[in-house]
Short mmCIF file of C-alpha atoms (C1' of nucleotides) in Angstrom, two decimals:
data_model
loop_
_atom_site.label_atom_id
_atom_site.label_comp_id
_atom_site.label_asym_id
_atom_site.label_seq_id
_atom_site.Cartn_x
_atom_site.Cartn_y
_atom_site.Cartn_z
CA UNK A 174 -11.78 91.76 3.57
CA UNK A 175 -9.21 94.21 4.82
CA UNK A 176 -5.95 92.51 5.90
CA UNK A 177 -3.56 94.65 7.66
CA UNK A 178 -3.92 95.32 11.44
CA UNK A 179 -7.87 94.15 11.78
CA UNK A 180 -8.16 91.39 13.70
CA UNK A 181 -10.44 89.00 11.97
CA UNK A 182 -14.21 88.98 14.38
CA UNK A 183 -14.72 85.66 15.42
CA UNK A 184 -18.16 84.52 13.64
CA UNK A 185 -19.49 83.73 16.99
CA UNK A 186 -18.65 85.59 19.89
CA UNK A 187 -19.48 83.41 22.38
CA UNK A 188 -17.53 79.87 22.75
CA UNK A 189 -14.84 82.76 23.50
CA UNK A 190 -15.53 83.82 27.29
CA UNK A 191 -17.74 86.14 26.98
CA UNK A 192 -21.19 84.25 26.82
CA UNK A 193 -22.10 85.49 30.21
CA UNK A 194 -22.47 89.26 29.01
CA UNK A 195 -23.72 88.19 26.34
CA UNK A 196 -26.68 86.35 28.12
CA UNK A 197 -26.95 89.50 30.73
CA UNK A 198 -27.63 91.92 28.70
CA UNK A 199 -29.89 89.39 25.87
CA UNK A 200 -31.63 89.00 29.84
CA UNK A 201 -32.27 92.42 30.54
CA UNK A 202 -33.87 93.46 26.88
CA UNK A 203 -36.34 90.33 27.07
CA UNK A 204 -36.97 91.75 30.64
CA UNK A 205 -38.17 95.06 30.03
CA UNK A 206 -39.77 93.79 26.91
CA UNK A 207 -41.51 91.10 28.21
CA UNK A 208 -41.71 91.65 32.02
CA UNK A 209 -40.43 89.44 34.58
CA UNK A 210 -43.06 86.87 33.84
CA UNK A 211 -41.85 86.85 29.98
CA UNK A 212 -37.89 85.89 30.64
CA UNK A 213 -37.50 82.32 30.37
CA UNK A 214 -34.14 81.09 30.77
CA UNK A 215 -34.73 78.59 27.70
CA UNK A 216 -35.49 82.46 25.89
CA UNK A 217 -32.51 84.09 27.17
CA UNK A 218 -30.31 80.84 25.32
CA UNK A 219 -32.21 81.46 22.21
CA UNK A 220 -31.44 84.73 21.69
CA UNK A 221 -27.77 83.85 22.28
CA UNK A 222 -27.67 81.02 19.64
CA UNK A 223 -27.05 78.59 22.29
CA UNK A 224 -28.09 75.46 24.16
CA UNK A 225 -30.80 75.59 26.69
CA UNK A 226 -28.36 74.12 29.33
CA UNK A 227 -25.44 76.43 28.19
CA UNK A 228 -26.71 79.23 30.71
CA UNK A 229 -25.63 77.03 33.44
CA UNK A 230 -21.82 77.02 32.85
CA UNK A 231 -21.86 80.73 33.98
CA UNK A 232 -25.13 81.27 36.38
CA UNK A 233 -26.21 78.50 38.84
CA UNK A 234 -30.01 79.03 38.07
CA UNK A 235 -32.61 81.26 36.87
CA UNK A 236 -32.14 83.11 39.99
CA UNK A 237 -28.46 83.74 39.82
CA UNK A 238 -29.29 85.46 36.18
CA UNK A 239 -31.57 87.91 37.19
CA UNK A 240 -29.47 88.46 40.49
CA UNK A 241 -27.09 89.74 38.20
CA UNK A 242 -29.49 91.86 36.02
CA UNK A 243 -30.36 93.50 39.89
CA UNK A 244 -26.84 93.89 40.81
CA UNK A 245 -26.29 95.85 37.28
CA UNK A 246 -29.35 97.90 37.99
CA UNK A 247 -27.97 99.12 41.49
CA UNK A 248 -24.60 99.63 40.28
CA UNK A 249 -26.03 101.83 37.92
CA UNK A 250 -28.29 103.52 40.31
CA UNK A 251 -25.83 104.37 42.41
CA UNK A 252 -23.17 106.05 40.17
CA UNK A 253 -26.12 107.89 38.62
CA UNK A 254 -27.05 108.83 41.98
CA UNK A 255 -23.35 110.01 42.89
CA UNK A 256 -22.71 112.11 39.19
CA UNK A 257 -26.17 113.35 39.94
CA UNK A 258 -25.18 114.85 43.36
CA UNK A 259 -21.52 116.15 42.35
CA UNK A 260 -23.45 118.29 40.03
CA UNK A 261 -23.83 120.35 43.06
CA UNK A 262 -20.96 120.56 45.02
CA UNK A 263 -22.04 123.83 47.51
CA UNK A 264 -25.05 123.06 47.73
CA UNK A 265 -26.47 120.02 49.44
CA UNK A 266 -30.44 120.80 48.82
CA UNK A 267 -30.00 120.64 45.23
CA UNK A 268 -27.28 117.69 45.17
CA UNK A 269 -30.64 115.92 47.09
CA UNK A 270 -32.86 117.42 44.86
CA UNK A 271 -30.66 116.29 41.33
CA UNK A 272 -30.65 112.62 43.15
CA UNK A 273 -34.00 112.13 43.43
CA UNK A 274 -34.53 113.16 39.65
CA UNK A 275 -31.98 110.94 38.62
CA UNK A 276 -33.24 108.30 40.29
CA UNK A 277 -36.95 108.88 39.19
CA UNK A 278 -35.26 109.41 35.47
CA UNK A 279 -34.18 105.85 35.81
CA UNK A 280 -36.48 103.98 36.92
CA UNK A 281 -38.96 105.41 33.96
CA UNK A 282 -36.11 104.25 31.62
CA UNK A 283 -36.11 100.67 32.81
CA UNK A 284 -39.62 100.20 34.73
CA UNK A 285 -39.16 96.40 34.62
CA UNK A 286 -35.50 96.21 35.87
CA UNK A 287 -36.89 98.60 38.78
CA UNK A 288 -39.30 96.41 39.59
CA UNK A 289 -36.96 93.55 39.80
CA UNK A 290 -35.47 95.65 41.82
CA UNK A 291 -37.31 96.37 44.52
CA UNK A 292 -39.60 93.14 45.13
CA UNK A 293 -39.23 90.49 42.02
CA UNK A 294 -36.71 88.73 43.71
CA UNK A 295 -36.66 87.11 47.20
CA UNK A 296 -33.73 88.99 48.71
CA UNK A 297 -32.63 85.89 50.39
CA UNK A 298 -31.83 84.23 47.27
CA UNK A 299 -29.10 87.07 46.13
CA UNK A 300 -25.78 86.32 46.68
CA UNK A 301 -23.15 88.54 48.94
CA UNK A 302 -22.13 90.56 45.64
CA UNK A 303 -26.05 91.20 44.62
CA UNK A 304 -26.45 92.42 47.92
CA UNK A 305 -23.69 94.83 48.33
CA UNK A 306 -24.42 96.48 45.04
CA UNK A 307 -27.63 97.19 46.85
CA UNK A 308 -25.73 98.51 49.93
CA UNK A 309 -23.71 100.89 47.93
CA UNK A 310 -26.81 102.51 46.11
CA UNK A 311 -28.52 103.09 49.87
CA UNK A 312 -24.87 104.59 51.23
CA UNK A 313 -24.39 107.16 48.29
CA UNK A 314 -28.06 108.48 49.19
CA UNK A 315 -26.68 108.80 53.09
CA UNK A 316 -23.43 110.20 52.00
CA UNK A 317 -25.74 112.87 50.32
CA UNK A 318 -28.01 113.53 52.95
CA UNK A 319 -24.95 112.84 55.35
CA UNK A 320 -23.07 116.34 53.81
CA UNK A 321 -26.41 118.40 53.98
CA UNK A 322 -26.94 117.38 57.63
CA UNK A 323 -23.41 118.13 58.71
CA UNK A 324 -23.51 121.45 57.15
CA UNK A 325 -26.88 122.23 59.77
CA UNK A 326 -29.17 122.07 56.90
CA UNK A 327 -31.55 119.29 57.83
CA UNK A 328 -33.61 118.83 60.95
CA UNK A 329 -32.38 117.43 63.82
CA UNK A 330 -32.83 113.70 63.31
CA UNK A 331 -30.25 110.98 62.31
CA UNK A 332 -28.93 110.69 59.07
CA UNK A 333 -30.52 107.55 58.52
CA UNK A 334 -34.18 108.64 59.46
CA UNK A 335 -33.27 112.06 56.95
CA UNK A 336 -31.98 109.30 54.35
CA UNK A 337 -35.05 106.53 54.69
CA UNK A 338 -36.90 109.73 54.06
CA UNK A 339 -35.69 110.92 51.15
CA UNK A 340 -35.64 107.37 49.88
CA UNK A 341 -38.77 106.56 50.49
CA UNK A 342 -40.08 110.18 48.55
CA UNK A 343 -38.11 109.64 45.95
CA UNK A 344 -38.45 105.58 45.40
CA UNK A 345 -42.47 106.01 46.00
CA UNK A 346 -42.39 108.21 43.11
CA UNK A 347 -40.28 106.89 40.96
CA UNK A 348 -42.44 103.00 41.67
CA UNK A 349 -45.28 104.89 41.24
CA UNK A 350 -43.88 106.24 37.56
CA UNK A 351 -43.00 102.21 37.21
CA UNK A 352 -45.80 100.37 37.40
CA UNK A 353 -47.66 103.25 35.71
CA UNK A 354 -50.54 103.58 38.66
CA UNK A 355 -49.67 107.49 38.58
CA UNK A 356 -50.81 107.38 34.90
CA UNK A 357 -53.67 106.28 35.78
CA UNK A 358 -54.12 107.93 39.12
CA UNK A 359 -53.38 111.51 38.05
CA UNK A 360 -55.41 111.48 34.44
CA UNK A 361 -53.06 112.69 32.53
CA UNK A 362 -49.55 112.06 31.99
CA UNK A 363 -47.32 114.54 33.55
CA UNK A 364 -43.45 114.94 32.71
CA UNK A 365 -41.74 112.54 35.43
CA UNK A 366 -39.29 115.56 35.59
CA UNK A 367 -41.61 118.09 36.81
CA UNK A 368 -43.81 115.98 39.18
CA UNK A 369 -40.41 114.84 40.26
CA UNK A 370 -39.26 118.17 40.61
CA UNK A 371 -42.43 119.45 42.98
CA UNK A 372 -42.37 116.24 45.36
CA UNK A 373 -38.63 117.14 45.88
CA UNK A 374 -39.77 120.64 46.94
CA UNK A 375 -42.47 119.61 48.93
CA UNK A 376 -39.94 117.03 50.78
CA UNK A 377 -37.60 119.32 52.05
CA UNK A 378 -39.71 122.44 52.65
CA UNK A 379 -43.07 119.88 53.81
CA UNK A 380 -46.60 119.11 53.01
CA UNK A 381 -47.91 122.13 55.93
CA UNK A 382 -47.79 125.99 55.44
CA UNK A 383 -45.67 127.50 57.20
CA UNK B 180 -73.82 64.65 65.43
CA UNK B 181 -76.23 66.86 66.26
CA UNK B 182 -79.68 66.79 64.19
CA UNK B 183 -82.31 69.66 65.05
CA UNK B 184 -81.55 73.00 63.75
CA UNK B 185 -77.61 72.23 62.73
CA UNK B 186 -77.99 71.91 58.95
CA UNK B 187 -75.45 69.01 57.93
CA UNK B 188 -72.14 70.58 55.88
CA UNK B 189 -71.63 69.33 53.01
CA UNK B 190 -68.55 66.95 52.36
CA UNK B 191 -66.66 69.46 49.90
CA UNK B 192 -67.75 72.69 50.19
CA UNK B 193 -67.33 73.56 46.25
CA UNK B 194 -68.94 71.99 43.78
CA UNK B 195 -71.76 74.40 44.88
CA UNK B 196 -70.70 77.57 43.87
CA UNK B 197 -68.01 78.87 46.44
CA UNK B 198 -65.30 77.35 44.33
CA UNK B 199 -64.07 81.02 43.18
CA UNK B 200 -63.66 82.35 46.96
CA UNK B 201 -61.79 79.28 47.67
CA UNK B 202 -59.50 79.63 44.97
CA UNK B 203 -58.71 82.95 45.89
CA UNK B 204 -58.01 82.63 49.22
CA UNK B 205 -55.84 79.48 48.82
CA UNK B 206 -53.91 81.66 46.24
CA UNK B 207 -53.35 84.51 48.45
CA UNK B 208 -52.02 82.21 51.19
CA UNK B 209 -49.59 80.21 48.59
CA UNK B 210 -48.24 83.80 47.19
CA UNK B 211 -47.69 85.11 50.85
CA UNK B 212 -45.83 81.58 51.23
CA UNK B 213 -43.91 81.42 48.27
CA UNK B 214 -43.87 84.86 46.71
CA UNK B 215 -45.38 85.12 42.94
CA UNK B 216 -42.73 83.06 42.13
CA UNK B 217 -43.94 79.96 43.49
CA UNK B 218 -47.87 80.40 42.95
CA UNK B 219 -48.87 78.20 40.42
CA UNK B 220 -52.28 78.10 39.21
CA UNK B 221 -52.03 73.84 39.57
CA UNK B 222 -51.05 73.91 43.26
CA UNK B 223 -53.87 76.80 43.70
CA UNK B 224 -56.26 73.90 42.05
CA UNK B 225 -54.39 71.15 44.57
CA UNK B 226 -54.85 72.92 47.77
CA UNK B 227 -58.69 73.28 46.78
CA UNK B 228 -59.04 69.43 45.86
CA UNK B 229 -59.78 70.07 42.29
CA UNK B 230 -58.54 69.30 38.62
CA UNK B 231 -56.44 71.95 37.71
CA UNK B 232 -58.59 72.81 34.64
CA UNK B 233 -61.20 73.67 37.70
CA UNK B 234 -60.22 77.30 37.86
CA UNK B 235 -60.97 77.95 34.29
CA UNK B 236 -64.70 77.79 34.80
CA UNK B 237 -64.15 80.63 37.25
CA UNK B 238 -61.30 82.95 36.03
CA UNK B 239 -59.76 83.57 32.03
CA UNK B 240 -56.65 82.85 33.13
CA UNK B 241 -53.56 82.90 35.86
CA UNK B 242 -53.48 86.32 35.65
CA UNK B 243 -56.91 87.12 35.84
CA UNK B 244 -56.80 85.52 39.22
CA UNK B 245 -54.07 87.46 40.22
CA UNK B 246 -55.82 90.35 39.24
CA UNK B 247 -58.45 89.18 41.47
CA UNK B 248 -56.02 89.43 44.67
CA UNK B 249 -54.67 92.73 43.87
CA UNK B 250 -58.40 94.24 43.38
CA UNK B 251 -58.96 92.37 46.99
CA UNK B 252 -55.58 93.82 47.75
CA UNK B 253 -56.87 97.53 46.80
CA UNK B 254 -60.05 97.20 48.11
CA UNK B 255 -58.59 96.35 51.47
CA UNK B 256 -56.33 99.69 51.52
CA UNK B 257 -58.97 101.72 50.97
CA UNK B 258 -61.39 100.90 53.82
CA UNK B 259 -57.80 101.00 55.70
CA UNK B 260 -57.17 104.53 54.68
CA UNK B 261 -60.02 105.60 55.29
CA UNK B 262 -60.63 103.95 58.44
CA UNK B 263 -57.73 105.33 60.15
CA UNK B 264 -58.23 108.92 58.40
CA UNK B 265 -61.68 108.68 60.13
CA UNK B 266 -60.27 108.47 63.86
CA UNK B 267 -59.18 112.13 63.57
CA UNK B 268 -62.13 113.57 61.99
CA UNK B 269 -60.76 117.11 62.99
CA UNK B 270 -57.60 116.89 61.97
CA UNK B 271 -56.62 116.45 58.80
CA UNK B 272 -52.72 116.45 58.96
CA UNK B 273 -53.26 113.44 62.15
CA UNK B 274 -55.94 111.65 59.73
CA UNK B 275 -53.05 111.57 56.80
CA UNK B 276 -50.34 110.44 58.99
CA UNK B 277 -52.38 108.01 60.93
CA UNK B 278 -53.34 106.71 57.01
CA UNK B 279 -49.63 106.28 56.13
CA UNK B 280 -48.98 104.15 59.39
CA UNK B 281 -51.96 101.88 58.31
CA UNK B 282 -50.40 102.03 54.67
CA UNK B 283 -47.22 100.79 55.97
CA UNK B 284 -49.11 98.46 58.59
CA UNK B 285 -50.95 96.67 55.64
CA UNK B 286 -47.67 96.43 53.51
CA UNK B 287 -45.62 94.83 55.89
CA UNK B 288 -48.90 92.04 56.82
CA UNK B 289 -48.63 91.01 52.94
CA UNK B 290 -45.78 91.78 51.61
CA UNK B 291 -45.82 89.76 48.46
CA UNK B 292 -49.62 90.77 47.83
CA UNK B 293 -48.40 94.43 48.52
CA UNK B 294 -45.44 93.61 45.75
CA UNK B 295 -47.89 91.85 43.60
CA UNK B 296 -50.11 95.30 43.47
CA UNK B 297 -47.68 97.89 42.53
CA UNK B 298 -45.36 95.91 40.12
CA UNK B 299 -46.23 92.53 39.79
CA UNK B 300 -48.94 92.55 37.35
CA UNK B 301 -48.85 94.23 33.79
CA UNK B 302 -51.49 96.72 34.48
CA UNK B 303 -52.95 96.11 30.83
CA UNK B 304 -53.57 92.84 32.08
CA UNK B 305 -56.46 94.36 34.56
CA UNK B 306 -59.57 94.52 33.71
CA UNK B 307 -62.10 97.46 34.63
CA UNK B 308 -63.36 96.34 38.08
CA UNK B 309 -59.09 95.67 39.04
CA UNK B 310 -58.49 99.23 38.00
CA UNK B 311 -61.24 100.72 39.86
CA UNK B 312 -60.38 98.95 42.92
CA UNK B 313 -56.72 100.31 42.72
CA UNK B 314 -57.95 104.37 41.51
CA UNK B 315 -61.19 103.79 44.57
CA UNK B 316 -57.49 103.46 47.03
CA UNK B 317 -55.65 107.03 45.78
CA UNK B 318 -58.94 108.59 45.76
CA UNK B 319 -59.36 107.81 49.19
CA UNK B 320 -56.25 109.31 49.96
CA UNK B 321 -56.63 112.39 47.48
CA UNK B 322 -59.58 112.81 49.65
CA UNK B 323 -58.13 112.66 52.78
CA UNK B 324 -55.44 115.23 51.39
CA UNK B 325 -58.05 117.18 50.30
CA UNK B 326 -59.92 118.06 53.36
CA UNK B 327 -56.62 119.39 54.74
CA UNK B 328 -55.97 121.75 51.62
CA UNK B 329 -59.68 123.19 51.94
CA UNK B 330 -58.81 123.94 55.57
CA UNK B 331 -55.89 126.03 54.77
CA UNK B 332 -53.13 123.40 56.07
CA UNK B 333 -50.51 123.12 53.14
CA UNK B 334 -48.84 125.03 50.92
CA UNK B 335 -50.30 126.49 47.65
CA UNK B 336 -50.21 122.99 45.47
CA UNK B 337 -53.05 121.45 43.73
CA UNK B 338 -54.91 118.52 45.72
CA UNK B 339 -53.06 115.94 43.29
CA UNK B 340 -49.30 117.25 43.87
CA UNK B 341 -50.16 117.02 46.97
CA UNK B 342 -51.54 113.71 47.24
CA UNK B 343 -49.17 112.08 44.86
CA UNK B 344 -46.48 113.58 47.50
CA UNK B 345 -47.68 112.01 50.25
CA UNK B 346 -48.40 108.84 48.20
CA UNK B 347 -45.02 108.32 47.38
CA UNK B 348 -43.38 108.89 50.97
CA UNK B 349 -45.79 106.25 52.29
CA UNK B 350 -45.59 103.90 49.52
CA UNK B 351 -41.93 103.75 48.79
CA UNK B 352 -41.48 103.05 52.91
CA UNK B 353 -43.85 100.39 52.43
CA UNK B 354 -42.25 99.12 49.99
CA UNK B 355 -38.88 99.56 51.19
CA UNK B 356 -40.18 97.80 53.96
CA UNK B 357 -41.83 94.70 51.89
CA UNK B 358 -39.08 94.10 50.09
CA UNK B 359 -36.53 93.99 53.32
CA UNK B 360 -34.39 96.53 51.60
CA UNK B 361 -34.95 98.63 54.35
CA UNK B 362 -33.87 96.22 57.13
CA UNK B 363 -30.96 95.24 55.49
CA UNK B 364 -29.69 98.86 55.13
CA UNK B 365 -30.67 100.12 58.43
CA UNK B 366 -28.98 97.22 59.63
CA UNK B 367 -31.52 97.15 62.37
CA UNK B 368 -35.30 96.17 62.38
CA UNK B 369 -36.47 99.75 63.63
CA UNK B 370 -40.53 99.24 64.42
CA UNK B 371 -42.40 100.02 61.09
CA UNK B 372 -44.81 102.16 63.02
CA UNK B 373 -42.19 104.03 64.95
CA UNK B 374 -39.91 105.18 61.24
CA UNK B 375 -43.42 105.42 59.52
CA UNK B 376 -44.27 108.17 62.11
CA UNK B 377 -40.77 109.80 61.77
CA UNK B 378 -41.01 109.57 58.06
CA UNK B 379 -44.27 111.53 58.32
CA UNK B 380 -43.40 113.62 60.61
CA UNK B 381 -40.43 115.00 58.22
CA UNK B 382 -43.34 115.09 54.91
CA UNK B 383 -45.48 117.13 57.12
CA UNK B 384 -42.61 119.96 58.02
CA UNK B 385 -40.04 119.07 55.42
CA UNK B 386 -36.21 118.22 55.59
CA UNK B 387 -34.64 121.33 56.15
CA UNK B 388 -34.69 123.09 59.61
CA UNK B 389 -36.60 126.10 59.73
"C1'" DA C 91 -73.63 74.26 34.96
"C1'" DC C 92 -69.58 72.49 36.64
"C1'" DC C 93 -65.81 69.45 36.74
"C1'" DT C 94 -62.39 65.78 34.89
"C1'" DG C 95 -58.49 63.59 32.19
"C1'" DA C 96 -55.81 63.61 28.36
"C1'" DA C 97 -53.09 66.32 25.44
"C1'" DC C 98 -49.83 70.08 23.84
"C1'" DA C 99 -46.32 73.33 24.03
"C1'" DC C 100 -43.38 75.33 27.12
"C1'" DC C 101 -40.29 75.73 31.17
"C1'" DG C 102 -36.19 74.93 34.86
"C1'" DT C 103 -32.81 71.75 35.89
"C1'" DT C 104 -29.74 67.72 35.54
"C1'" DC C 105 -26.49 64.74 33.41
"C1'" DA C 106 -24.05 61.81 30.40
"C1'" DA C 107 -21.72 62.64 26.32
"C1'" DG C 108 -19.21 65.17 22.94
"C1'" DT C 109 -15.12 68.53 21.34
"C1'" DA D 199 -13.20 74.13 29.86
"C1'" DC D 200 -17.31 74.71 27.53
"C1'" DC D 201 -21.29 73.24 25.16
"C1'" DT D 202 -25.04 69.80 23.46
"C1'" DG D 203 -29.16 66.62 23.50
"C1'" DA D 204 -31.98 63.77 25.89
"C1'" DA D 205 -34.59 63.28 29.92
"C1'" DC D 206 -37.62 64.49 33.99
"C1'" DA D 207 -40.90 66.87 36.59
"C1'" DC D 208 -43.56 70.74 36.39
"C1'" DC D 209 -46.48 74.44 34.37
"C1'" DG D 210 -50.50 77.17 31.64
"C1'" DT D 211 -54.08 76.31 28.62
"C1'" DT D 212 -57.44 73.80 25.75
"C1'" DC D 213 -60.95 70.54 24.79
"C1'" DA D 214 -63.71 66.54 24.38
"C1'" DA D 215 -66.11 63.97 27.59
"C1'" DG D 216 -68.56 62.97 31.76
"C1'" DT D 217 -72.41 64.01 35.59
#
DNA sequence: ACCTGAACACCGTTCAAGT
DNA sequence: ACCTGAACACCGTTCAAGT
C-alpha cells in the first residue's frame, strides 16, 4: 500500500488499450503449447479474462491474429539475423555462417511459430504489414550475402541465387530441427548448434572434394 | 448397356469396402483446395456421400486420416527419389541433384500436402506405419548420398552430415517454394527446376569461389 | 460389418445491447 | 470507444440404433 510516487496498477489491464498485446502474446504461448491446431480464438479470450467477441475490436478474424503472431516472428528473425551478422564485421563467411545459426537457434526456440511461419497461413490472407515484415527478414539475408559477394568472395552468380541458397540451407535445417523429422531421421539428437555449424561449412566450401 | 462380359458397377461404389481409399483421396483433393485449414473431416464425409460418422469405421480420428496422406505423401517421395537417382546410375553427384529437382518438382505439385508433411501434423500424433513411411524417404536419400561418399566424391563427413546437408538445401527450396515465400521475394516466378538446379549446383561446389 | 441420426461440447463470427 | 451475451452455422466425436 505504498503511497508516494507509485502509480496505483489498474486491477485489470486491459479495458485500458492495451488488450491487443495482451491477446498477442496470450496467442503465441497457446501456440507453441498447443500447436496451430490447439489456438482457438474463443481460448486466446479466455486466457485474457475477456469476452469471446472482445478479440474482434482489435483483429478482424482469426486470421488477422495469427498474421500478427507471423509478422512478430519475422521481425524478430530478422533483427536476430542482422545482430547475428554484425558480429562479424570483416568477415562476410562468418557473418553468413553466425546467420544461419541464429536463425536455426530460433526456430528450435519457437518450432510452432516457425511453422506458422513458413506454411500455416495462406500468404494471401496476410495483410501489406504481415508481408513486409517477411520482406525485411529475406533482404537482411541478401544484404549479408550482398557484402560477401561484393568483396569477390562468392561465386559468380547473382546475389539472389547466392541468397535463395543460403536460405534454403539454412531454413531446410532449421524446418527440419522444427517439426523434429531430424530427430527421428538422424537417431540421436544432435546439438542444433553443431549440425548447424557443419551444414554451414559444407554450404560454402560444397558437398564434392575438392 | 452392354450385358456380356461388362460386369454392371455398382450404384455407390462404397458400402463395399473401398470407402477408406475414397476418403482419402477426396481429402487430399479438399486440402490441396483449401489448405489444412479448410479440410474438415464432415465435408471429407460429404464429398463421399456419407454420414459424417462414416469415417470413424475406417480411421481413429481427423488426424489419423491426415496421417494417412502424409504416409501417402512420404511414400510418394521416396519412389520419386529414387526414381530420378536411378537415371544416373553412374553418377552419383547427377543422381542427387536430379533427386532434389524431383524433391522440389513434387513440392510445388502439392504444396499443402508437402506443408502438411513437414509441419502440419504433431509427429506424436503418427503412428508406426506414418513414421516409417517418412524415415523409408531420408533413407532413400541417405542412400543415394551414400553411394557417392563410397566412391570418393565428397569431403571427409559421415554419410548422415552429409545427407542431412543436402536434405536441407532441397527441402527448405521446396518449401520456400510451397509456401510462395520465395516468389514473393524474388519478385519474379524464376522456373522451380531452373533455381533448383542452380541451388544444387552451389551445394555441390559450395558458395565461395575457389 | 458397416452405416445412420441424434446428441454434446466446442468453435468462428455477427450483432444488438450495454457502459 | 470498448466490451458483453445471445445467436447461428459449423465442426469433431460418441453412441444407440438400424440393415
Amino acid at each position: 500500500m505504498t503511497a508516494g510516487t507509485s502509480r496505483r496498477r489498474p486491477p485489470a489491464a486491459y479495458h485500458h488499450g492495451n488488450l491487443q498485446q495482451t491477446l498477442i502474446k496470450g496467442a503465441e504461448r497457446l501456440l507453441e503449447r498447443d500447436g496451430v491446431a490447439g489456438l482457438s480464438l474463443r481460448a486466446v479470450a479466455r486466457e485474457a479474462d475477456v469476452s469471446h467477441a472482445a478479440p474482434y475490436r482489435h483483429f478482424r478474424d482469426k486470421t488477422d491474429l495469427l498474421g500478427e503472431l507471423v509478422r512478430t516472428g519475422f521481425d524478430r528473425l530478422a533483427t536476430s539475423l542482422a545482430r547475428a551478422a554484425a558480429r562479424h564485421p570483416g568477415d562476410p563467411a562468418a557473418a553468413l555462417l553466425a546467420s544461419g545459426r541464429a536463425y536455426v537457434r530460433l526456430a528450435v526456440a519457437s518450432p510452432n511459430l516457425t511453422t506458422l511461419m513458413f506454411g500455416g497461413l495462406d500468404q494471401n490472407a496476410l495483410n501489406q504489414e504481415q508481408r513486409a515484415a517477411g520482406d525485411r527478414a529475406f533482404a537482411t539475408l541478401v544484404a549479408i550475402v550482398e557484402r560477401g559477394r561484393s568483396a569477390g568472395l562468392y561465386r559468380d552468380h547473382d546475389a539472389l541465387t547466392l541468397a535463395v541458397t543460403a536460405w534454403s540451407a539454412m531454413h531446410g535445417l532449421a524446418t527440419l530441427f522444427t517439426t523434429q523429422s531430424l530427430a527421428r531421421a538422424t537417431g540421436s539428437r544432435r546439438a542444433a548448434d553443431e549440425l548447424a555449424a557443419a551444414v554451414g561449412h559444407l554450404l560454402l566450401h560444397g558437398l564434392l572434394r575438392r
